[in-house]
mmCIF file of C-alpha atoms in Angstrom:
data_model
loop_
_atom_site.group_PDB
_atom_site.id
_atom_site.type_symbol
_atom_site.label_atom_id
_atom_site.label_comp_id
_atom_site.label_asym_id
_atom_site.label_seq_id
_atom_site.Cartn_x
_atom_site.Cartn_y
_atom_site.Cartn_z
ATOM 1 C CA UNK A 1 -12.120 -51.827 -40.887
ATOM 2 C CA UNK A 2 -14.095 -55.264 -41.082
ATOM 3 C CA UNK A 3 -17.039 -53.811 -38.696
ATOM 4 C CA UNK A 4 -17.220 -50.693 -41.109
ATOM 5 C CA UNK A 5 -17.648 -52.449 -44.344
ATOM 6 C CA UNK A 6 -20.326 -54.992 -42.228
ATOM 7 C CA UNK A 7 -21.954 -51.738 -41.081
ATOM 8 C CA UNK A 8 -21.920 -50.041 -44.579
ATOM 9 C CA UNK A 9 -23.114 -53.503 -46.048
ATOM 10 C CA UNK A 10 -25.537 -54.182 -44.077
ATOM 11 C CA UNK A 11 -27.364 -50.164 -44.317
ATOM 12 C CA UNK A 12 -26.362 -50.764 -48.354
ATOM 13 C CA UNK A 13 -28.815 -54.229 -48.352
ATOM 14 C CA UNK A 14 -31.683 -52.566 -45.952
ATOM 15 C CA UNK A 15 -31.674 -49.380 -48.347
ATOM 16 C CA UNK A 16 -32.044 -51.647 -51.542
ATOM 17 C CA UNK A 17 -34.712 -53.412 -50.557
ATOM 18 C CA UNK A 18 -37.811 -51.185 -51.332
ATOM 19 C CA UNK A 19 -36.104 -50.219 -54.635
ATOM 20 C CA UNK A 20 -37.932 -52.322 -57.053
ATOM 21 C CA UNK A 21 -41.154 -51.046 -56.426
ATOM 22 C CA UNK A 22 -39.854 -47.413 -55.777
ATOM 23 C CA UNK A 23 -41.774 -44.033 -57.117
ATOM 24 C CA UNK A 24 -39.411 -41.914 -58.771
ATOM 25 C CA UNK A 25 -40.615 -38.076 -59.063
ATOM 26 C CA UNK A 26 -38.396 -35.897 -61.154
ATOM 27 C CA UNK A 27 -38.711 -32.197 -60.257
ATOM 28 C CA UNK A 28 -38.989 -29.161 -62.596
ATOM 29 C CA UNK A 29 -36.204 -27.054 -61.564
ATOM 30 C CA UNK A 30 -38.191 -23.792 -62.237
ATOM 31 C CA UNK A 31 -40.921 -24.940 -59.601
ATOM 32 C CA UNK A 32 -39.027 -26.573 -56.855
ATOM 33 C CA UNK A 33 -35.818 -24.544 -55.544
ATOM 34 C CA UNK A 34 -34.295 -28.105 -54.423
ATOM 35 C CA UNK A 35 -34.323 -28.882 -58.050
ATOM 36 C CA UNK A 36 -31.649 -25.653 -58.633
ATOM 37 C CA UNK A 37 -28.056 -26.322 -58.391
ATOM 38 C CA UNK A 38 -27.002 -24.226 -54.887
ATOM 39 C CA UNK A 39 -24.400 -21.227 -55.221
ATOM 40 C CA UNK A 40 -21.030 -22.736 -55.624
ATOM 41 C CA UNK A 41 -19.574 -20.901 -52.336
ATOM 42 C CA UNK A 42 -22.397 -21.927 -50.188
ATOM 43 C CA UNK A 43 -21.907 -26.187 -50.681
ATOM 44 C CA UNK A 44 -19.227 -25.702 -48.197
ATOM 45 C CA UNK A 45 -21.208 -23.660 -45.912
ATOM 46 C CA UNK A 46 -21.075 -25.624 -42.418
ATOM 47 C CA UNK A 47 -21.897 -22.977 -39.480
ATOM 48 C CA UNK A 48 -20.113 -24.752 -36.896
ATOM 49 C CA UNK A 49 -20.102 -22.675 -34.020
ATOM 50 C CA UNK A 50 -21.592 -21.168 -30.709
ATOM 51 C CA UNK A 51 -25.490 -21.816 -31.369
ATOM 52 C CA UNK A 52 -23.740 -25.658 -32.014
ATOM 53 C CA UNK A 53 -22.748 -26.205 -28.724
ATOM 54 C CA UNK A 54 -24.235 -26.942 -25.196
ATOM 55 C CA UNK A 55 -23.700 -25.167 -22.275
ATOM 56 C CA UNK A 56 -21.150 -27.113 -21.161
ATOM 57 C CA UNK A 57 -18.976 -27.217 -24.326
ATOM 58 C CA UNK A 58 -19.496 -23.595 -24.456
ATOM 59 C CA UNK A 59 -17.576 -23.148 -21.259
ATOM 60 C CA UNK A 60 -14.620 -25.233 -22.098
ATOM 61 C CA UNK A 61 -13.734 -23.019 -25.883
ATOM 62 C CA UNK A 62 -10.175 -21.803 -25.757
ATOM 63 C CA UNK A 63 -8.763 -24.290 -23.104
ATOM 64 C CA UNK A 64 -7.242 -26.492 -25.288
ATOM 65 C CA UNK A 65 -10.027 -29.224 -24.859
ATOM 66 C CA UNK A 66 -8.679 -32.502 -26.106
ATOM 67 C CA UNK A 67 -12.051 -33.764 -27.182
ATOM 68 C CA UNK A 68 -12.674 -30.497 -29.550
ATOM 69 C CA UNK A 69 -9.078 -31.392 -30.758
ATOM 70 C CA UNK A 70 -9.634 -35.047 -31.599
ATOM 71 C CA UNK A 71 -13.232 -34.504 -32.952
ATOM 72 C CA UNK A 72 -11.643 -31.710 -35.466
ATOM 73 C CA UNK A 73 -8.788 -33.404 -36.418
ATOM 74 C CA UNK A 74 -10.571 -36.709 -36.738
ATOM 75 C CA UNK A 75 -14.843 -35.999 -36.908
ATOM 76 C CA UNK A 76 -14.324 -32.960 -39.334
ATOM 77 C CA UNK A 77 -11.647 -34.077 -41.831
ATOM 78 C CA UNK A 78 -13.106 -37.474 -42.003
ATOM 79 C CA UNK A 79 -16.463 -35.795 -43.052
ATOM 80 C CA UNK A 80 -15.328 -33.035 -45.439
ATOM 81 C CA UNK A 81 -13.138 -35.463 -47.276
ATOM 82 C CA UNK A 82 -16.035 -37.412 -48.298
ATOM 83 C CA UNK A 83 -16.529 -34.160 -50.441
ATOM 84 C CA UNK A 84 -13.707 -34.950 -52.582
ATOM 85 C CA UNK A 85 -15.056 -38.739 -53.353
ATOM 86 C CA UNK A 86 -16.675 -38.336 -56.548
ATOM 87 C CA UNK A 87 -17.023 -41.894 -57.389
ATOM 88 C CA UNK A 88 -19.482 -42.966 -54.512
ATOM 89 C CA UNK A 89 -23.229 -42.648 -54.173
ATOM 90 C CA UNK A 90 -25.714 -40.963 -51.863
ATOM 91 C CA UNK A 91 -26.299 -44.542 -49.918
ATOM 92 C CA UNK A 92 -22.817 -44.812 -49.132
ATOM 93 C CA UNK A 93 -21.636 -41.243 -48.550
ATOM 94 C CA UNK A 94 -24.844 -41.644 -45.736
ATOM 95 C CA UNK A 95 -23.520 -44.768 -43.998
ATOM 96 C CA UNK A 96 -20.418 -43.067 -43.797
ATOM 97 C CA UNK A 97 -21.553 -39.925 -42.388
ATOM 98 C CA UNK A 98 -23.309 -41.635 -39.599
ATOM 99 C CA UNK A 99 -20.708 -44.057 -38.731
ATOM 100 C CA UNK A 100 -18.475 -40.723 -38.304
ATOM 101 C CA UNK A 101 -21.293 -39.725 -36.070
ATOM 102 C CA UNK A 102 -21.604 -42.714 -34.292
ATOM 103 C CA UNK A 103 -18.001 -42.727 -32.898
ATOM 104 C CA UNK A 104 -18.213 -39.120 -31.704
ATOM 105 C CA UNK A 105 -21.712 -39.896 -30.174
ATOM 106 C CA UNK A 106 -20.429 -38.814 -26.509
ATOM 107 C CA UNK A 107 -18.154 -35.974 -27.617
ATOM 108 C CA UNK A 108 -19.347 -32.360 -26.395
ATOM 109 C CA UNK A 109 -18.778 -30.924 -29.172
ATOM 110 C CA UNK A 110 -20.503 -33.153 -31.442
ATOM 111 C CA UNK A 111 -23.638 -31.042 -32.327
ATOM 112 C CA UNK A 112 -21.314 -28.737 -34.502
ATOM 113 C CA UNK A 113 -20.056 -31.694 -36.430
ATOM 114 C CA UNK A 114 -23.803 -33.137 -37.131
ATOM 115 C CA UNK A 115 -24.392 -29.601 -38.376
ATOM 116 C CA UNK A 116 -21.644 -30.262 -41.117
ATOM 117 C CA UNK A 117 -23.015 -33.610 -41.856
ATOM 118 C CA UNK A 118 -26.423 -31.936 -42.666
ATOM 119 C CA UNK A 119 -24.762 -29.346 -44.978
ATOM 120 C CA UNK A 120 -22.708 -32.663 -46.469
ATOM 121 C CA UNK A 121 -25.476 -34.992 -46.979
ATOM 122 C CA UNK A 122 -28.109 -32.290 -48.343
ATOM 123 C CA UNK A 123 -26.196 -29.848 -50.191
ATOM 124 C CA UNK A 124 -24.052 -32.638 -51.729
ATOM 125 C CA UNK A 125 -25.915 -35.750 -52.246
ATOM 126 C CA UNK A 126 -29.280 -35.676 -51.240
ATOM 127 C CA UNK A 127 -31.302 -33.096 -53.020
ATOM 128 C CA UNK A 128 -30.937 -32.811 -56.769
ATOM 129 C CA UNK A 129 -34.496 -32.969 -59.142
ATOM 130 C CA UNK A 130 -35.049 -36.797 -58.558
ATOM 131 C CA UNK A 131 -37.102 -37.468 -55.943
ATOM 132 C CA UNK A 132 -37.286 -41.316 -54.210
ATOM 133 C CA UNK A 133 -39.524 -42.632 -51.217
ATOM 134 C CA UNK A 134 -35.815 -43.527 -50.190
ATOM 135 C CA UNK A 135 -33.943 -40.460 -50.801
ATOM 136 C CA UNK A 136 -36.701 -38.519 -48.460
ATOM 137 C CA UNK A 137 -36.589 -40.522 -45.921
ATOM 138 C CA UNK A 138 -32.611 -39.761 -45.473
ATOM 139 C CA UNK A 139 -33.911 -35.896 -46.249
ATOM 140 C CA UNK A 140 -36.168 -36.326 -43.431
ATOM 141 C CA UNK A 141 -33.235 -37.770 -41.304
ATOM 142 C CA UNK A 142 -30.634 -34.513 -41.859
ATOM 143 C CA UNK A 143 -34.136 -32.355 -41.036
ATOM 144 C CA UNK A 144 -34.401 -33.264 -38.043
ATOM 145 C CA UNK A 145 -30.934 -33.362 -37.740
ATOM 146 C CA UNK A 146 -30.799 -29.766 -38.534
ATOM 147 C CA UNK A 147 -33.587 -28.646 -36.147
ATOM 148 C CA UNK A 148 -31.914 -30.534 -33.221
ATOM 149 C CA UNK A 149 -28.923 -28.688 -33.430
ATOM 150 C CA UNK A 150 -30.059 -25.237 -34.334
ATOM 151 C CA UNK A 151 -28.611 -25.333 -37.899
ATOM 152 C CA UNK A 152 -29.142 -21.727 -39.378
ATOM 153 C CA UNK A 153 -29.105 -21.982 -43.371
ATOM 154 C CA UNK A 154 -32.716 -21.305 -44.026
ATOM 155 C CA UNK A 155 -32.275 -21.493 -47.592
ATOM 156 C CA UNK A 156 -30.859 -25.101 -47.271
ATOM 157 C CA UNK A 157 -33.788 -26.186 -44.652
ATOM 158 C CA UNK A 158 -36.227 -24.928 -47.271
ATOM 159 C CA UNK A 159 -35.044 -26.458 -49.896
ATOM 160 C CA UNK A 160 -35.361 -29.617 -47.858
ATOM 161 C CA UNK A 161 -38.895 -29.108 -46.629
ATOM 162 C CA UNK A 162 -39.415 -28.600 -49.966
ATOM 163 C CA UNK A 163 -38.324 -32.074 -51.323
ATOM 164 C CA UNK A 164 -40.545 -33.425 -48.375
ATOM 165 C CA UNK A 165 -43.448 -32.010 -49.765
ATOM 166 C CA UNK A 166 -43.436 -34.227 -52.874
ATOM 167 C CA UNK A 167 -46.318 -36.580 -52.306
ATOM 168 C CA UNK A 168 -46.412 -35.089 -48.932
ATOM 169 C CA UNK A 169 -43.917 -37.145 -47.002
ATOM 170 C CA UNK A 170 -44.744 -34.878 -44.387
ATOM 171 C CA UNK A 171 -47.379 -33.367 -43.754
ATOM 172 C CA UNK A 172 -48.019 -29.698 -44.557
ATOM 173 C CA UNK A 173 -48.708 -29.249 -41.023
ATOM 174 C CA UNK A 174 -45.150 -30.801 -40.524
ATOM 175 C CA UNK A 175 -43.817 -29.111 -42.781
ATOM 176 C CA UNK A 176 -45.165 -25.505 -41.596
ATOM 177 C CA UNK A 177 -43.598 -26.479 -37.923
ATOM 178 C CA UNK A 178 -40.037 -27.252 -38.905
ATOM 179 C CA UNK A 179 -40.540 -24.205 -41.625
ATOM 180 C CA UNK A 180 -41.265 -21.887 -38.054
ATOM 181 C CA UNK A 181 -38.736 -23.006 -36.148
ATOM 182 C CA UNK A 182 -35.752 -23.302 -38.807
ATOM 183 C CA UNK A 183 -37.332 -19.242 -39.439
ATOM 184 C CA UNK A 184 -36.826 -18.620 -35.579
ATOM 185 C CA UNK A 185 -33.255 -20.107 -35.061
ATOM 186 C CA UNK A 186 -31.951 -18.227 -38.600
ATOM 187 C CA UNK A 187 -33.529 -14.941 -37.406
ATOM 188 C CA UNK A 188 -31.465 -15.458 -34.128
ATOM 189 C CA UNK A 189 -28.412 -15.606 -35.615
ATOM 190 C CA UNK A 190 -28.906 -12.950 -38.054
ATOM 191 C CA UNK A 191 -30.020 -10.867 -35.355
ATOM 192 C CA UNK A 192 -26.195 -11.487 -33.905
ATOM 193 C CA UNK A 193 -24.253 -11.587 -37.015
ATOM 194 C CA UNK A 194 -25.980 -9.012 -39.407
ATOM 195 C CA UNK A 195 -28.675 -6.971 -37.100
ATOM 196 C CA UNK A 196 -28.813 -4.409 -39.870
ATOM 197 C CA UNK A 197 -29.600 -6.679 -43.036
ATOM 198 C CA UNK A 198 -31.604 -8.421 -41.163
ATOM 199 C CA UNK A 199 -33.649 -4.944 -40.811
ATOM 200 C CA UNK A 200 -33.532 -3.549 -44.329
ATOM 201 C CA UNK A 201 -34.329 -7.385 -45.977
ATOM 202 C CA UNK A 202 -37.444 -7.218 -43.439
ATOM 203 C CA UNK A 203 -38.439 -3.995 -44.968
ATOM 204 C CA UNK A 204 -38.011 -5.015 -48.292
ATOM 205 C CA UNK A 205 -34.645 -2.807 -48.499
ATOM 206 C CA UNK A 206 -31.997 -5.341 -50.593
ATOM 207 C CA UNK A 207 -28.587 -5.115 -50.801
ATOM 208 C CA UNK A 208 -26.987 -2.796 -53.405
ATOM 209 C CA UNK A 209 -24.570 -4.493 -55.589
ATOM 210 C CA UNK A 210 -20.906 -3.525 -54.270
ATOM 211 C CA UNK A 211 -22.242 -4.957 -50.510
ATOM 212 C CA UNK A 212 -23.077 -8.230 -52.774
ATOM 213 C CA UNK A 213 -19.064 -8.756 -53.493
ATOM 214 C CA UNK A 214 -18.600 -9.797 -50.037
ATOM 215 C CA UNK A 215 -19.234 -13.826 -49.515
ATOM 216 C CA UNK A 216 -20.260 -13.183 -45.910
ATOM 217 C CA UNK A 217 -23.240 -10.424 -47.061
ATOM 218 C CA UNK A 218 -24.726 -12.521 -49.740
ATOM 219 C CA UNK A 219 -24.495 -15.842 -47.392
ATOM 220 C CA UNK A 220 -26.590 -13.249 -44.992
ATOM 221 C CA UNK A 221 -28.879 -12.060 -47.803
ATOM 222 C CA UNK A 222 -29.333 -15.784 -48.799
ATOM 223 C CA UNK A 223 -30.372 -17.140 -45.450
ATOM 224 C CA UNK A 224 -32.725 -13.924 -44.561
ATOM 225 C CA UNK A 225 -34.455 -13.905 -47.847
ATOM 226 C CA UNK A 226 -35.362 -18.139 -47.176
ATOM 227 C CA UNK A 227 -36.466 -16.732 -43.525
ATOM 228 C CA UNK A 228 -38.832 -14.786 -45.406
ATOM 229 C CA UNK A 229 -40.283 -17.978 -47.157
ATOM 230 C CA UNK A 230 -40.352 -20.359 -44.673
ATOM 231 C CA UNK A 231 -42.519 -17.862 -42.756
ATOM 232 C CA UNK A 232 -44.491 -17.756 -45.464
ATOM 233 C CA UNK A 233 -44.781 -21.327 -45.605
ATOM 234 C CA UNK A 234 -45.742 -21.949 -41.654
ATOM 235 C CA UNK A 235 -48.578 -18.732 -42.543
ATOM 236 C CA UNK A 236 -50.061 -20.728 -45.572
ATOM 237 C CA UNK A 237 -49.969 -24.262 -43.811
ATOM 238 C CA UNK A 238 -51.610 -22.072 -40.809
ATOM 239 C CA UNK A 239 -54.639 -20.772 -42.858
ATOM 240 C CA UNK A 240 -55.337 -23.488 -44.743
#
């Protein structure tokens, strides 16, 4: 308990330092889609799951694995129960999240639990309408976090590139890269989960309204429509 509260101490002091002198950008929510409060039934989207895992986890599902055991009980109820603190900041929700990481570093089945951290950190303390040098550079973190471990919610990956692009953190170029390959691995899954909306959205064919009362469809028709953009995005940043 003393090393955590070092550890969260320490990250607290090296996060501080830069504030006095820090830009802060405040986003109009009708221009930037970060800047829009998400759909309620999507903060608690985490996708853990088969495009998650390696190989070798992938072969030991179902056999009672005592590391998938300990890093659910453990890794995932440490995590989502930082949902429920209301009283603590972004700063501190992030050391937490990556000292959960930290102590499941060699666990097989950790990629799906950095997938949840992404959804955590992003959807629930990271991207709102202000915009810091120090807030993006966590953003840029749970990016890359996302890329690396095949995340699919290409609505929440835009969002994100999206809050990069303020003052051009990264470069459009950058940008347009993660935008193509966030595109690719959401298409994939689609292609497994919902071949036929995946289709029709291509083709401009939305859902009709009674489809739209299942959670799972408009999670689907969320994710393909950002697809859409962020291919959009890597096509611009291509021409330009």
């Amino acid at each position: 308990m003393k090393t955590r509260r070092l550890y969260l101490s320490v990250c607290g002091l090296l996060m501080a330092a830069n504030m006095s002198t820090a830009q802060v950008f405040i986003a109009d929510s009708a221009e930037y889609r970060f800047a829009m409060p998400p759909d309620e039934v999507d903060l608690n989207y985490s996708p853990m799951g088969p495009s998650s895992l390696d190989s070798a986890a992938m072969s030991r599902i179902g056999s009672g694995d005592r590391e998938l055991e300990h890093l659910m009980r453990f890794g995932n109820t440490d995590l989502f129960s930082l949902k429920e603190e209301s009283d603590i900041g972004w700063r501190e929700a992030d050391g937490e999240v990556r000292l959960i990481l930290w102590r499941f570093e060699g666990n097989p089945y950790v990629n799906g639990l950095r997938q949840s951290a992404a959804s955590l950190m992003l959807w629930h303390y990271l991207l709102s309408d202000t915009v810091t040098a120090e807030r993006q550079e966590a953003v840029a973190y749970y990016v890359d976090m996302m890329l690396n471990t095949l995340h699919p919610d290409a609505d929440l990956l835009e969002r994100a590139l999206e809050y990069l692009s303020i003052w051009d953190t990264w470069s459009p170029e950058r940008r347009a890269a993660a935008a193509r390959k966030g595109a690719k691995h959401a298409r994939e899954m689609m292609a497994k989960q919902d071949e036929s909306l995946l289709d029709r959205v291509g083709l401009g064919d939305w859902p009709k309204a009674e489809e739209m009362k299942s959670l799972e469809k408009k999670r689907h028709y969320r994710i393909m429509k950002a697809v859409l953009r962020l291919e959009h995005m890597a096509e611009n940043a291509a021409s330009n």
